[in-house]
Coordinates of C-alpha atoms in Angstrom, one line a residue:
Chain A
M1 CA 0.0 0.0 0.0
T2 CA 1.3 3.4 -0.9
K3 CA 1.7 5.8 2.0
P4 CA -0.8 8.6 1.8
V5 CA 0.7 12.0 1.1
L6 CA 0.8 14.4 4.0
Y7 CA -0.1 18.1 3.6
G8 CA 0.1 21.2 5.6
G9 CA -3.0 23.5 5.5
I10 CA -3.4 27.0 6.8
E11 CA -6.7 28.8 7.3
G12 CA -5.5 32.4 7.5
G13 CA -8.3 34.4 9.0
G14 CA -8.4 38.1 9.9
T15 CA -8.7 37.2 13.7
K16 CA -7.1 33.8 13.9
F17 CA -4.9 31.3 12.0
V18 CA -5.6 27.6 12.0
C19 CA -2.8 25.3 10.9
A20 CA -3.3 21.6 10.3
V21 CA -1.3 18.6 9.1
G22 CA -3.2 15.7 7.5
T23 CA -3.9 13.7 4.4
G24 CA -7.6 14.8 4.2
P25 CA -10.6 15.7 6.2
E26 CA -10.9 12.3 7.9
D27 CA -7.2 12.2 8.9
I28 CA -6.1 15.5 10.6
Q29 CA -3.0 14.4 12.5
A30 CA -2.2 17.7 14.3
E31 CA -3.8 21.1 14.5
I32 CA -3.0 24.5 16.2
R33 CA -4.8 27.8 16.3
F34 CA -3.6 31.2 17.4
P35 CA -4.6 34.9 17.0
T36 CA -3.6 36.8 13.9
T37 CA -1.2 39.6 14.9
T38 CA 1.5 41.0 12.6
P39 CA 2.4 39.2 9.4
A40 CA 6.0 38.4 10.7
E41 CA 4.9 37.1 14.0
T42 CA 1.9 35.2 12.7
M43 CA 3.9 33.5 9.9
E44 CA 6.7 32.7 12.4
R45 CA 4.3 30.7 14.5
T46 CA 2.9 29.0 11.4
I47 CA 6.4 28.1 10.2
D48 CA 7.4 26.8 13.7
F49 CA 4.4 24.5 13.7
F50 CA 5.1 23.0 10.3
R51 CA 8.8 22.5 11.0
Q52 CA 7.8 19.7 13.4
Y53 CA 6.4 17.7 10.3
P54 CA 9.3 17.3 7.8
E55 CA 7.2 14.6 6.0
I56 CA 4.9 17.3 4.6
S57 CA 4.9 17.3 0.7
A58 CA 3.1 20.7 0.1
I59 CA 1.5 23.5 2.0
G60 CA -1.8 25.3 1.2
L61 CA -2.8 28.7 2.5
A62 CA -6.4 29.7 2.3
C63 CA -6.3 33.3 3.4
F64 CA -8.4 36.4 4.0
G65 CA -8.1 38.9 1.1
P66 CA -7.9 40.7 -1.1
L67 CA -4.8 38.8 -2.2
D68 CA -3.0 38.1 -5.4
P69 CA -3.4 34.4 -6.4
N70 CA -1.9 34.8 -10.0
P71 CA 1.5 33.0 -10.2
L72 CA 2.4 35.2 -13.2
S73 CA 1.9 38.4 -11.4
P74 CA 4.7 40.4 -9.8
T75 CA 2.7 40.6 -6.5
Y76 CA 1.8 36.9 -6.5
G77 CA 1.5 35.5 -3.0
Q78 CA 0.9 38.9 -1.3
I79 CA -1.9 40.5 0.5
L80 CA -3.3 43.4 -1.7
P81 CA -4.1 46.8 -0.2
T82 CA -6.2 46.2 2.9
P83 CA -7.4 48.3 5.8
K84 CA -5.9 45.7 8.1
P85 CA -2.9 47.5 9.6
G86 CA 0.5 46.0 8.5
W87 CA -0.8 43.4 6.1
T88 CA -0.8 45.3 2.8
G89 CA 2.0 43.8 0.7
A90 CA 2.8 41.0 3.1
N91 CA 4.5 38.3 1.0
L92 CA 3.0 35.2 2.7
V93 CA 3.9 32.7 0.0
G94 CA 7.4 34.1 -0.1
M95 CA 7.9 33.5 3.6
L96 CA 6.6 29.9 3.3
K97 CA 8.7 29.2 0.2
Q98 CA 11.8 30.5 1.9
A99 CA 11.2 28.3 5.0
F100 CA 10.2 25.1 3.3
H101 CA 11.1 24.8 -0.4
L102 CA 7.8 23.0 -1.0
P103 CA 5.0 23.6 -3.4
V104 CA 2.7 26.2 -1.9
G105 CA -1.0 26.6 -2.9
F106 CA -2.4 30.1 -2.2
D107 CA -5.9 31.4 -2.6
T108 CA -8.7 33.2 -0.8
D109 CA -10.2 31.5 2.3
V110 CA -13.5 31.0 0.4
N111 CA -11.9 29.7 -2.8
G112 CA -10.0 27.2 -0.6
A113 CA -13.3 26.3 1.1
A114 CA -14.9 25.8 -2.3
L115 CA -12.0 23.5 -3.4
G116 CA -12.4 21.5 -0.1
E117 CA -16.1 21.1 -0.8
Y118 CA -15.4 20.1 -4.3
H119 CA -13.1 17.3 -3.2
W120 CA -14.7 16.1 0.0
G121 CA -18.0 18.0 0.6
N122 CA -21.1 19.2 -1.1
G123 CA -19.5 20.3 -4.3
R124 CA -18.5 16.8 -5.5
G125 CA -19.2 16.2 -9.1
L126 CA -20.4 19.7 -9.9
D127 CA -19.3 21.9 -12.8
V128 CA -20.4 25.2 -11.4
F129 CA -21.0 26.0 -7.7
M130 CA -20.4 28.7 -5.2
Y131 CA -19.3 28.6 -1.5
L132 CA -20.6 31.6 0.4
T133 CA -19.7 32.5 3.9
V134 CA -21.8 34.9 6.0
G135 CA -20.3 35.7 9.4
T136 CA -18.0 38.4 10.7
G137 CA -17.4 39.1 7.0
I138 CA -19.0 37.9 3.7
G139 CA -17.2 36.3 0.9
G140 CA -17.7 33.9 -2.0
G141 CA -15.5 31.3 -3.6
V142 CA -16.5 30.1 -7.1
F143 CA -15.7 26.8 -8.9
V144 CA -16.4 26.8 -12.7
N145 CA -15.6 24.3 -15.5
G146 CA -12.9 22.4 -13.6
S147 CA -11.1 25.1 -11.6
L148 CA -11.5 27.9 -9.1
L149 CA -12.5 31.3 -10.6
H150 CA -9.9 34.1 -10.5
G151 CA -10.3 36.2 -13.6
M152 CA -9.1 39.8 -12.9
I153 CA -8.1 39.0 -9.3
H154 CA -10.8 36.9 -7.5
P155 CA -14.5 37.4 -6.8
E156 CA -15.5 39.7 -4.0
A157 CA -19.1 38.5 -3.7
G158 CA -19.7 40.3 -0.4
H159 CA -19.6 43.8 -2.0
L160 CA -22.6 43.3 -4.2
P161 CA -24.9 46.3 -4.6
M162 CA -28.2 45.6 -2.7
P163 CA -31.7 46.8 -3.0
H164 CA -32.1 48.7 0.3
D165 CA -35.6 49.7 1.5
L166 CA -34.9 52.5 3.9
V167 CA -38.4 52.4 5.2
R168 CA -38.1 48.7 6.3
D169 CA -34.4 49.1 7.3
P170 CA -33.2 52.6 8.1
F171 CA -29.8 51.3 9.1
P172 CA -27.3 53.0 6.8
G173 CA -24.8 50.1 6.5
I174 CA -21.2 50.0 7.6
C175 CA -19.1 49.1 4.5
P176 CA -16.2 51.7 4.4
F177 CA -16.2 51.5 0.6
H178 CA -19.9 51.2 -0.4
Q179 CA -21.9 51.8 2.8
D180 CA -25.0 49.7 2.1
C181 CA -23.6 46.9 -0.1
F182 CA -24.4 43.3 1.0
E183 CA -21.4 43.3 3.4
G184 CA -22.4 46.7 4.7
L185 CA -25.9 45.5 5.6
A186 CA -25.6 41.8 6.4
T187 CA -22.4 40.8 8.2
G188 CA -22.5 39.8 11.8
V189 CA -20.9 43.1 12.6
A190 CA -23.6 45.0 10.8
M191 CA -26.3 43.0 12.6
E192 CA -24.7 43.9 16.0
K193 CA -24.6 47.6 15.1
R194 CA -28.1 47.6 13.8
W195 CA -29.8 45.8 16.7
G196 CA -27.4 46.9 19.5
Q197 CA -26.5 43.4 20.6
P198 CA -24.3 40.5 19.2
A199 CA -26.1 38.5 16.5
A200 CA -25.7 35.3 18.5
T201 CA -27.7 36.7 21.4
L202 CA -30.7 37.7 19.2
P203 CA -33.6 35.3 19.9
P204 CA -34.9 33.1 17.0
D205 CA -38.1 35.0 16.7
H206 CA -36.4 38.4 16.5
P207 CA -37.1 40.3 13.2
A208 CA -33.3 40.5 12.7
W209 CA -33.3 37.0 11.2
D210 CA -36.0 37.6 8.6
L211 CA -34.2 40.8 7.5
E212 CA -30.9 39.0 7.3
A213 CA -32.4 36.2 5.3
H214 CA -33.9 38.8 3.0
Y215 CA -30.5 40.2 2.2
I216 CA -28.8 36.9 1.8
A217 CA -31.7 35.7 -0.5
H218 CA -31.3 38.9 -2.7
A219 CA -27.6 38.0 -3.0
M220 CA -28.4 34.4 -3.9
T221 CA -30.7 35.6 -6.7
S222 CA -27.9 37.7 -8.1
Y223 CA -25.4 34.8 -7.9
I224 CA -28.0 32.5 -9.6
Y225 CA -28.6 35.0 -12.5
I226 CA -25.0 35.7 -13.1
L227 CA -23.3 32.3 -12.5
S228 CA -26.2 29.8 -12.9
P229 CA -24.6 27.6 -10.3
Q230 CA -25.8 24.0 -9.8
R231 CA -25.6 24.5 -6.1
I232 CA -24.7 27.2 -3.5
I233 CA -23.1 26.2 -0.2
L234 CA -23.9 28.6 2.6
G235 CA -21.4 28.6 5.5
G236 CA -20.1 31.0 8.2
G237 CA -21.3 31.9 11.7
V238 CA -24.6 33.4 10.5
G239 CA -25.0 31.2 7.3
Q240 CA -24.6 27.9 9.2
R241 CA -27.7 28.5 11.3
D242 CA -30.5 26.1 10.3
D243 CA -33.2 28.7 10.7
I244 CA -31.4 31.1 8.4
L245 CA -30.9 28.3 5.8
K246 CA -34.6 27.6 5.7
L247 CA -35.6 31.3 5.4
V248 CA -33.0 31.8 2.7
Q249 CA -34.3 28.8 0.7
E250 CA -37.9 30.1 0.9
K251 CA -37.0 33.7 0.0
T252 CA -34.7 32.9 -2.8
R253 CA -37.4 30.8 -4.5
A254 CA -39.9 33.7 -3.9
Y255 CA -37.6 36.3 -5.3
L256 CA -36.8 34.2 -8.4
N257 CA -40.6 34.1 -8.8
G258 CA -40.6 31.2 -11.3
Y259 CA -38.2 32.8 -13.8
V260 CA -35.6 30.1 -13.7
Q261 CA -37.4 27.0 -14.9
S262 CA -35.1 24.4 -13.3
P263 CA -36.3 21.6 -11.0
A264 CA -33.2 22.4 -8.9
V265 CA -34.7 25.7 -7.7
L266 CA -38.4 25.0 -8.3
E267 CA -38.7 21.7 -6.5
H268 CA -35.4 20.8 -4.8
M269 CA -34.4 24.0 -3.1
D270 CA -33.4 22.0 0.0
A271 CA -30.7 20.4 -2.0
Y272 CA -29.8 23.6 -3.9
I273 CA -28.8 25.9 -1.1
V274 CA -27.1 23.7 1.5
H275 CA -24.8 23.9 4.4
P276 CA -21.1 22.9 3.9
G277 CA -20.5 19.2 3.8
L278 CA -17.4 19.8 5.8
G279 CA -19.3 21.9 8.4
N280 CA -17.1 24.6 9.9
R281 CA -14.0 22.7 8.7
S282 CA -14.3 23.9 5.0
G283 CA -11.5 26.5 5.5
V284 CA -8.7 24.4 7.0
V285 CA -9.7 21.3 4.9
G286 CA -9.8 23.6 1.9
A287 CA -6.2 24.6 2.7
L288 CA -5.2 20.9 2.5
A289 CA -7.0 20.8 -0.9
L290 CA -4.9 23.8 -2.0
A291 CA -1.8 22.0 -0.9
Q292 CA -2.8 18.9 -2.9
Q293 CA -3.5 21.0 -6.0
A294 CA -0.1 22.8 -5.7
L295 CA 1.6 19.4 -5.4
I296 CA -0.1 18.1 -8.6
Q297 CA 0.6 21.3 -10.5
S298 CA 4.3 21.2 -9.5
G299 CA 4.5 17.8 -11.2
K300 CA 6.5 16.3 -8.2
Chain B
M1 CA -3.9 24.8 -49.6
T2 CA -6.8 23.2 -47.6
K3 CA -10.2 24.6 -48.5
P4 CA -11.6 26.5 -45.5
V5 CA -14.5 24.9 -43.7
L6 CA -17.9 26.4 -44.4
Y7 CA -20.4 27.0 -41.6
G8 CA -24.0 28.0 -41.3
G9 CA -24.9 30.4 -38.5
I10 CA -28.3 31.5 -37.2
E11 CA -28.9 34.5 -35.0
G12 CA -32.3 33.6 -33.6
G13 CA -33.8 36.8 -32.2
G14 CA -37.2 37.4 -30.7
T15 CA -38.2 39.7 -33.6
K16 CA -36.0 38.6 -36.4
F17 CA -33.8 35.7 -37.6
V18 CA -30.5 36.2 -39.4
C19 CA -29.0 33.3 -41.2
A20 CA -25.5 33.4 -42.7
V21 CA -23.1 31.1 -44.5
G22 CA -19.4 31.7 -44.2
T23 CA -16.0 30.6 -42.9
G24 CA -15.7 33.5 -40.4
P25 CA -16.4 37.1 -39.8
E26 CA -14.3 38.3 -42.8
D27 CA -15.9 35.8 -45.2
I28 CA -19.7 35.8 -45.1
Q29 CA -20.8 34.4 -48.4
A30 CA -24.5 34.7 -48.1
E31 CA -26.9 36.2 -45.6
I32 CA -30.7 36.5 -45.2
R33 CA -33.0 38.0 -42.5
F34 CA -36.7 37.6 -41.9
P35 CA -39.2 38.2 -39.1
T36 CA -39.6 35.7 -36.3
T37 CA -43.1 34.2 -36.6
T38 CA -44.1 30.7 -35.5
P39 CA -41.4 28.1 -34.8
A40 CA -42.5 25.9 -37.7
E41 CA -42.6 28.7 -40.3
T42 CA -39.4 30.4 -39.0
M43 CA -37.4 27.2 -39.0
E44 CA -38.8 26.3 -42.5
R45 CA -37.4 29.5 -43.9
T46 CA -34.1 28.8 -42.1
I47 CA -33.9 25.3 -43.5
D48 CA -34.8 26.4 -47.0
F49 CA -32.0 28.9 -46.9
F50 CA -29.3 26.4 -45.8
R51 CA -30.5 23.8 -48.3
Q52 CA -28.9 26.0 -51.0
Y53 CA -25.5 25.4 -49.4
P54 CA -24.8 21.6 -49.3
E55 CA -21.1 22.3 -48.6
I56 CA -21.9 23.4 -45.1
S57 CA -20.1 21.2 -42.4
A58 CA -22.0 22.3 -39.3
I59 CA -24.7 24.7 -38.1
G60 CA -24.7 27.0 -35.1
L61 CA -27.8 28.5 -33.6
A62 CA -27.4 31.4 -31.2
C63 CA -31.0 31.9 -30.0
F64 CA -33.2 34.0 -27.6
G65 CA -33.9 32.1 -24.4
P66 CA -34.5 30.7 -22.0
L67 CA -33.3 27.5 -23.7
D68 CA -31.8 24.2 -22.8
P69 CA -28.1 23.9 -24.0
N70 CA -27.3 20.7 -22.1
P71 CA -26.8 17.8 -24.5
L72 CA -27.4 15.4 -21.7
S73 CA -30.8 16.8 -20.8
P74 CA -34.1 15.4 -22.2
T75 CA -35.2 18.9 -23.3
Y76 CA -31.9 19.7 -25.0
G77 CA -32.2 21.9 -28.0
Q78 CA -35.6 23.3 -27.0
I79 CA -36.9 26.7 -25.9
L80 CA -37.8 26.5 -22.2
P81 CA -41.1 28.0 -20.9
T82 CA -41.3 31.6 -22.3
P83 CA -44.1 34.2 -22.5
K84 CA -43.5 34.2 -26.3
P85 CA -46.6 32.6 -27.8
G86 CA -46.0 29.2 -29.4
W87 CA -42.3 28.9 -28.7
T88 CA -42.3 27.0 -25.3
G89 CA -40.9 23.5 -26.0
A90 CA -40.1 24.2 -29.7
N91 CA -37.4 21.7 -30.5
L92 CA -35.2 23.9 -32.7
V93 CA -32.1 21.6 -32.7
G94 CA -34.3 18.6 -33.5
M95 CA -35.7 20.3 -36.6
L96 CA -32.2 21.3 -37.8
K97 CA -30.8 17.8 -37.2
Q98 CA -33.7 16.1 -39.0
A99 CA -33.2 18.4 -42.1
F100 CA -29.4 18.2 -42.3
H101 CA -27.7 15.4 -40.3
L102 CA -24.9 17.8 -39.4
P103 CA -23.3 18.7 -36.1
V104 CA -25.5 21.5 -34.6
G105 CA -24.2 24.0 -32.0
F106 CA -26.9 25.5 -29.8
D107 CA -26.6 28.2 -27.1
T108 CA -28.1 31.6 -26.1
D109 CA -27.6 34.5 -28.4
V110 CA -25.3 36.2 -25.8
N111 CA -23.3 33.0 -25.2
G112 CA -22.9 32.8 -29.0
A113 CA -21.8 36.4 -29.1
A114 CA -19.3 35.8 -26.3
L115 CA -17.8 32.8 -28.2
G116 CA -17.6 35.0 -31.4
E117 CA -15.8 37.7 -29.5
Y118 CA -13.5 35.1 -28.0
H119 CA -12.4 33.8 -31.4
W120 CA -12.5 36.9 -33.5
G121 CA -13.2 40.0 -31.3
N122 CA -12.4 41.6 -28.0
G123 CA -12.4 38.4 -25.9
R124 CA -9.3 37.0 -27.6
G125 CA -6.8 35.5 -25.2
L126 CA -8.9 36.1 -22.0
D127 CA -9.7 33.4 -19.4
V128 CA -12.8 35.1 -18.0
F129 CA -15.0 37.8 -19.7
M130 CA -18.6 38.7 -20.2
Y131 CA -20.6 39.9 -23.2
L132 CA -23.5 42.0 -22.2
T133 CA -26.2 43.3 -24.5
V134 CA -28.5 46.2 -23.6
G135 CA -31.2 46.9 -26.1
T136 CA -34.8 45.7 -26.5
G137 CA -33.8 43.1 -23.9
I138 CA -30.8 42.6 -21.6
G139 CA -28.7 39.5 -21.5
G140 CA -25.2 38.3 -20.7
G141 CA -23.0 35.6 -22.0
V142 CA -20.0 34.4 -19.9
F143 CA -16.8 32.7 -20.9
V144 CA -14.8 31.1 -18.0
N145 CA -11.7 28.9 -17.9
G146 CA -11.9 27.8 -21.6
S147 CA -15.6 27.4 -22.2
L148 CA -19.0 29.1 -22.1
L149 CA -20.7 29.2 -18.7
H150 CA -23.9 27.0 -18.4
G151 CA -24.1 25.6 -14.9
M152 CA -27.7 24.9 -13.9
I153 CA -29.1 26.2 -17.3
H154 CA -27.4 29.4 -18.4
P155 CA -26.9 32.9 -16.9
E156 CA -29.8 35.3 -17.0
A157 CA -27.8 38.4 -16.2
G158 CA -30.6 40.8 -17.1
H159 CA -32.7 39.8 -14.1
L160 CA -30.3 41.1 -11.5
P161 CA -31.9 42.7 -8.5
M162 CA -31.2 46.5 -8.6
P163 CA -30.9 49.2 -6.0
H164 CA -33.9 51.4 -7.1
D165 CA -34.1 54.9 -5.7
L166 CA -37.8 55.7 -6.0
V167 CA -37.2 59.4 -5.3
R168 CA -34.8 59.8 -8.3
D169 CA -36.7 57.3 -10.5
P170 CA -40.4 56.7 -9.6
F171 CA -40.8 54.5 -12.7
P172 CA -42.0 51.2 -11.3
G173 CA -40.3 48.9 -13.8
I174 CA -41.8 46.6 -16.4
C175 CA -40.4 43.1 -15.8
P176 CA -43.4 40.7 -15.6
F177 CA -41.4 38.5 -13.1
H178 CA -39.5 41.0 -10.9
Q179 CA -40.9 44.4 -11.8
D180 CA -37.8 46.6 -11.1
C181 CA -34.9 44.2 -11.8
F182 CA -32.2 45.4 -14.2
E183 CA -34.3 44.4 -17.3
G184 CA -37.4 45.9 -15.7
L185 CA -35.7 49.3 -15.4
A186 CA -33.2 49.5 -18.2
T187 CA -34.2 47.9 -21.5
G188 CA -35.0 50.1 -24.5
V189 CA -38.7 49.2 -23.9
A190 CA -38.5 50.4 -20.2
M191 CA -36.8 53.6 -21.4
E192 CA -39.6 54.2 -23.9
K193 CA -42.3 53.6 -21.2
R194 CA -40.6 55.8 -18.7
W195 CA -40.0 58.8 -20.9
G196 CA -42.9 58.5 -23.3
Q197 CA -40.8 58.3 -26.5
P198 CA -38.5 55.8 -28.2
A199 CA -35.0 55.7 -26.6
A200 CA -33.4 56.5 -30.0
T201 CA -35.3 59.8 -30.2
L202 CA -34.1 61.0 -26.8
P203 CA -31.5 63.8 -27.3
P204 CA -28.0 63.2 -26.0
D205 CA -28.4 65.7 -23.1
H206 CA -31.6 64.1 -21.9
P207 CA -31.4 62.9 -18.2
A208 CA -32.5 59.5 -19.5
W209 CA -29.0 58.6 -20.5
D210 CA -27.4 59.4 -17.2
L211 CA -30.0 57.2 -15.4
E212 CA -29.5 54.4 -17.9
A213 CA -25.8 54.5 -17.4
H214 CA -26.4 54.5 -13.6
Y215 CA -28.3 51.2 -13.9
I216 CA -25.8 49.6 -16.3
A217 CA -22.9 50.6 -14.1
H218 CA -24.6 49.0 -11.0
A219 CA -25.0 45.8 -13.0
M220 CA -21.3 46.1 -14.0
T221 CA -20.2 46.3 -10.4
S222 CA -22.3 43.2 -9.6
Y223 CA -20.7 41.3 -12.5
I224 CA -17.3 42.4 -11.4
Y225 CA -17.7 41.3 -7.8
I226 CA -19.2 37.9 -8.7
L227 CA -17.2 37.0 -11.8
S228 CA -14.1 39.0 -11.6
P229 CA -14.0 39.3 -15.4
Q230 CA -10.8 40.5 -17.2
R231 CA -13.1 42.5 -19.5
I232 CA -16.8 43.2 -20.1
I233 CA -18.0 43.7 -23.7
L234 CA -21.0 46.0 -23.9
G235 CA -23.2 45.6 -27.0
G236 CA -26.8 46.1 -28.1
G237 CA -28.8 49.0 -29.4
V238 CA -28.4 51.0 -26.2
G239 CA -25.1 49.6 -25.1
Q240 CA -23.3 50.3 -28.4
R241 CA -23.8 54.1 -28.0
D242 CA -20.4 55.8 -27.4
D243 CA -21.9 58.3 -24.9
I244 CA -23.4 55.4 -22.9
L245 CA -20.1 53.5 -22.9
K246 CA -18.2 56.6 -21.5
L247 CA -20.8 57.2 -18.8
V248 CA -20.8 53.5 -17.8
Q249 CA -17.0 53.4 -17.6
E250 CA -17.0 56.5 -15.3
K251 CA -19.8 55.4 -13.1
T252 CA -18.5 51.8 -12.7
R253 CA -15.2 53.1 -11.5
A254 CA -17.0 55.5 -9.1
Y255 CA -19.3 52.7 -7.7
L256 CA -16.4 50.3 -7.2
N257 CA -14.8 53.2 -5.2
G258 CA -11.3 51.9 -5.2
Y259 CA -12.2 48.5 -3.7
V260 CA -10.9 46.4 -6.5
Q261 CA -7.2 47.2 -6.6
S262 CA -6.5 46.2 -10.2
P263 CA -4.9 48.5 -12.8
A264 CA -7.6 47.2 -15.2
V265 CA -10.4 49.1 -13.4
L266 CA -8.3 51.8 -11.7
E267 CA -6.3 53.0 -14.7
H268 CA -7.5 51.3 -17.9
M269 CA -11.2 51.4 -17.7
D270 CA -11.3 52.4 -21.4
A271 CA -9.9 48.9 -22.2
Y272 CA -11.9 47.2 -19.5
I273 CA -15.5 47.9 -20.5
V274 CA -15.4 48.0 -24.3
H275 CA -17.7 47.7 -27.4
P276 CA -17.8 44.4 -29.3
G277 CA -14.9 43.9 -31.6
L278 CA -17.4 42.5 -34.1
G279 CA -19.7 45.5 -33.8
N280 CA -23.4 44.5 -34.2
R281 CA -22.3 41.3 -36.0
S282 CA -21.4 39.5 -32.7
G283 CA -24.6 37.4 -32.8
V284 CA -24.5 36.0 -36.3
V285 CA -20.7 35.6 -36.2
G286 CA -21.1 34.0 -32.8
A287 CA -23.5 31.5 -34.4
L288 CA -20.7 30.6 -36.9
A289 CA -18.4 30.1 -33.8
L290 CA -21.0 27.7 -32.3
A291 CA -21.0 25.8 -35.5
Q292 CA -17.2 25.5 -35.5
Q293 CA -17.3 24.4 -31.8
A294 CA -20.0 21.7 -32.6
L295 CA -17.9 20.4 -35.5
I296 CA -14.8 20.1 -33.3
Q297 CA -16.7 18.4 -30.6
S298 CA -18.3 16.0 -33.0
G299 CA -14.8 14.8 -33.9
K300 CA -15.6 14.9 -37.7

């Protein structure tokens, strides 16, 4: 029997990093998590962790963005201009390459999660699907025709313009770039500001949830009209609530209003918008999938 | 010298059909146009035209939708439920196959146009781009990672939810499914209803054009955030106006507000949102490209 290949995976979040070593979602052999501080300090802890596992064949980093995932670009492997102090231009892939001389896969956290779901979760066998996370932030990863979608840079599905009924919802939104885009109206942070208490403490019958599902469902209809995905996977702290999923399924079908004549959205909405197959492990498992992809692409 | 392959191309529009025979955009050897009536009558005229050219190797049909472009589906080649009387379920590919026993390419008019632009126009060399038409109707074709985007069925980029400021624009919209979606607010038909005169007769300094560019630019920002295209090609009766193009470029940059840190949108917007390289010939030339693709895929 061939020994399974061991990968290192990093879920690089804005508030915490999770590093794991394993061969896949069912076989995580070690894991560590620590707060995101400066790039130098955070990457040092990351590198120290992986040094204990010299059998690793490749490393994947699924990271908060915006970032440059294009290997042909001069800023490949870096964080692009971000309001997060100290991180603009941080060359994360460069630091990993210098420490390990291994193939490194690098993409957004949500593209990583999409790849993880493609290999081991609810994206298996699909040509076109989206992974959307709604939590502290909002982001979307997209898989199309055999690979992750990058294009100009990578999707920024959270910044979608939103219909905003100021009578129903006078909250002005909090996006520093667009005020009342989808992120500005619907992240966990926006919910806390709007209602004056953390989203997790709002009772299930609070009107906050219906409004939240309203915005998510509007975004879903936009994604469906533009990407025509075969499935949308909804994760994240807010997105993974069962009550939100049910409301989003209902409202998305209502907002499409019969225009898209596919049984997938007309009859099987419960299998169309779904939770991640990997639960809240999509990110770190997705990082392992990025490592696997990098190893294959390196031809080693 | 090998004799170049001759194709038949059909641009199937809701009001007229255009049929052409040629080897590519620079070599159209015959062309005919006639009004769209019933499926039987319209396809009979189409078939009669192509019967005169027995040297044709494949036929492409770029058609109004919604339609089923999935060869594995039981309704492949048909028009899906449409308000257009008599066309629901019309088996257009079946009629062509019965008449000619040739490979037939079949896709939306806008996916056809996108493929034409990919081979011979402003989509050459790109991984991810979109072709958007704004005229009597609105539709988008999308090319990603080497092929046209289908997914669940095909994109319906015209039906995007839109921020709609009722103070600035009290017009309620005319989409029978969604009232004030992008199509409901911004087709040529909506412009005529809103302003009480055909769009083409509105003078260049009429506020109609600024409002129209406002809606198109909002759609552009949605397409950019979801697809991250390397370019967007804007065609159609309204979209091909130079004044609209300029306004859309300016407003799209303004609405993105510096969030997407790519030189493509920050510095080179004039090369980012562009007119079709094939002018108003994208549709019929795209149909030739669909024929070419069908011939290649048939392995003949």
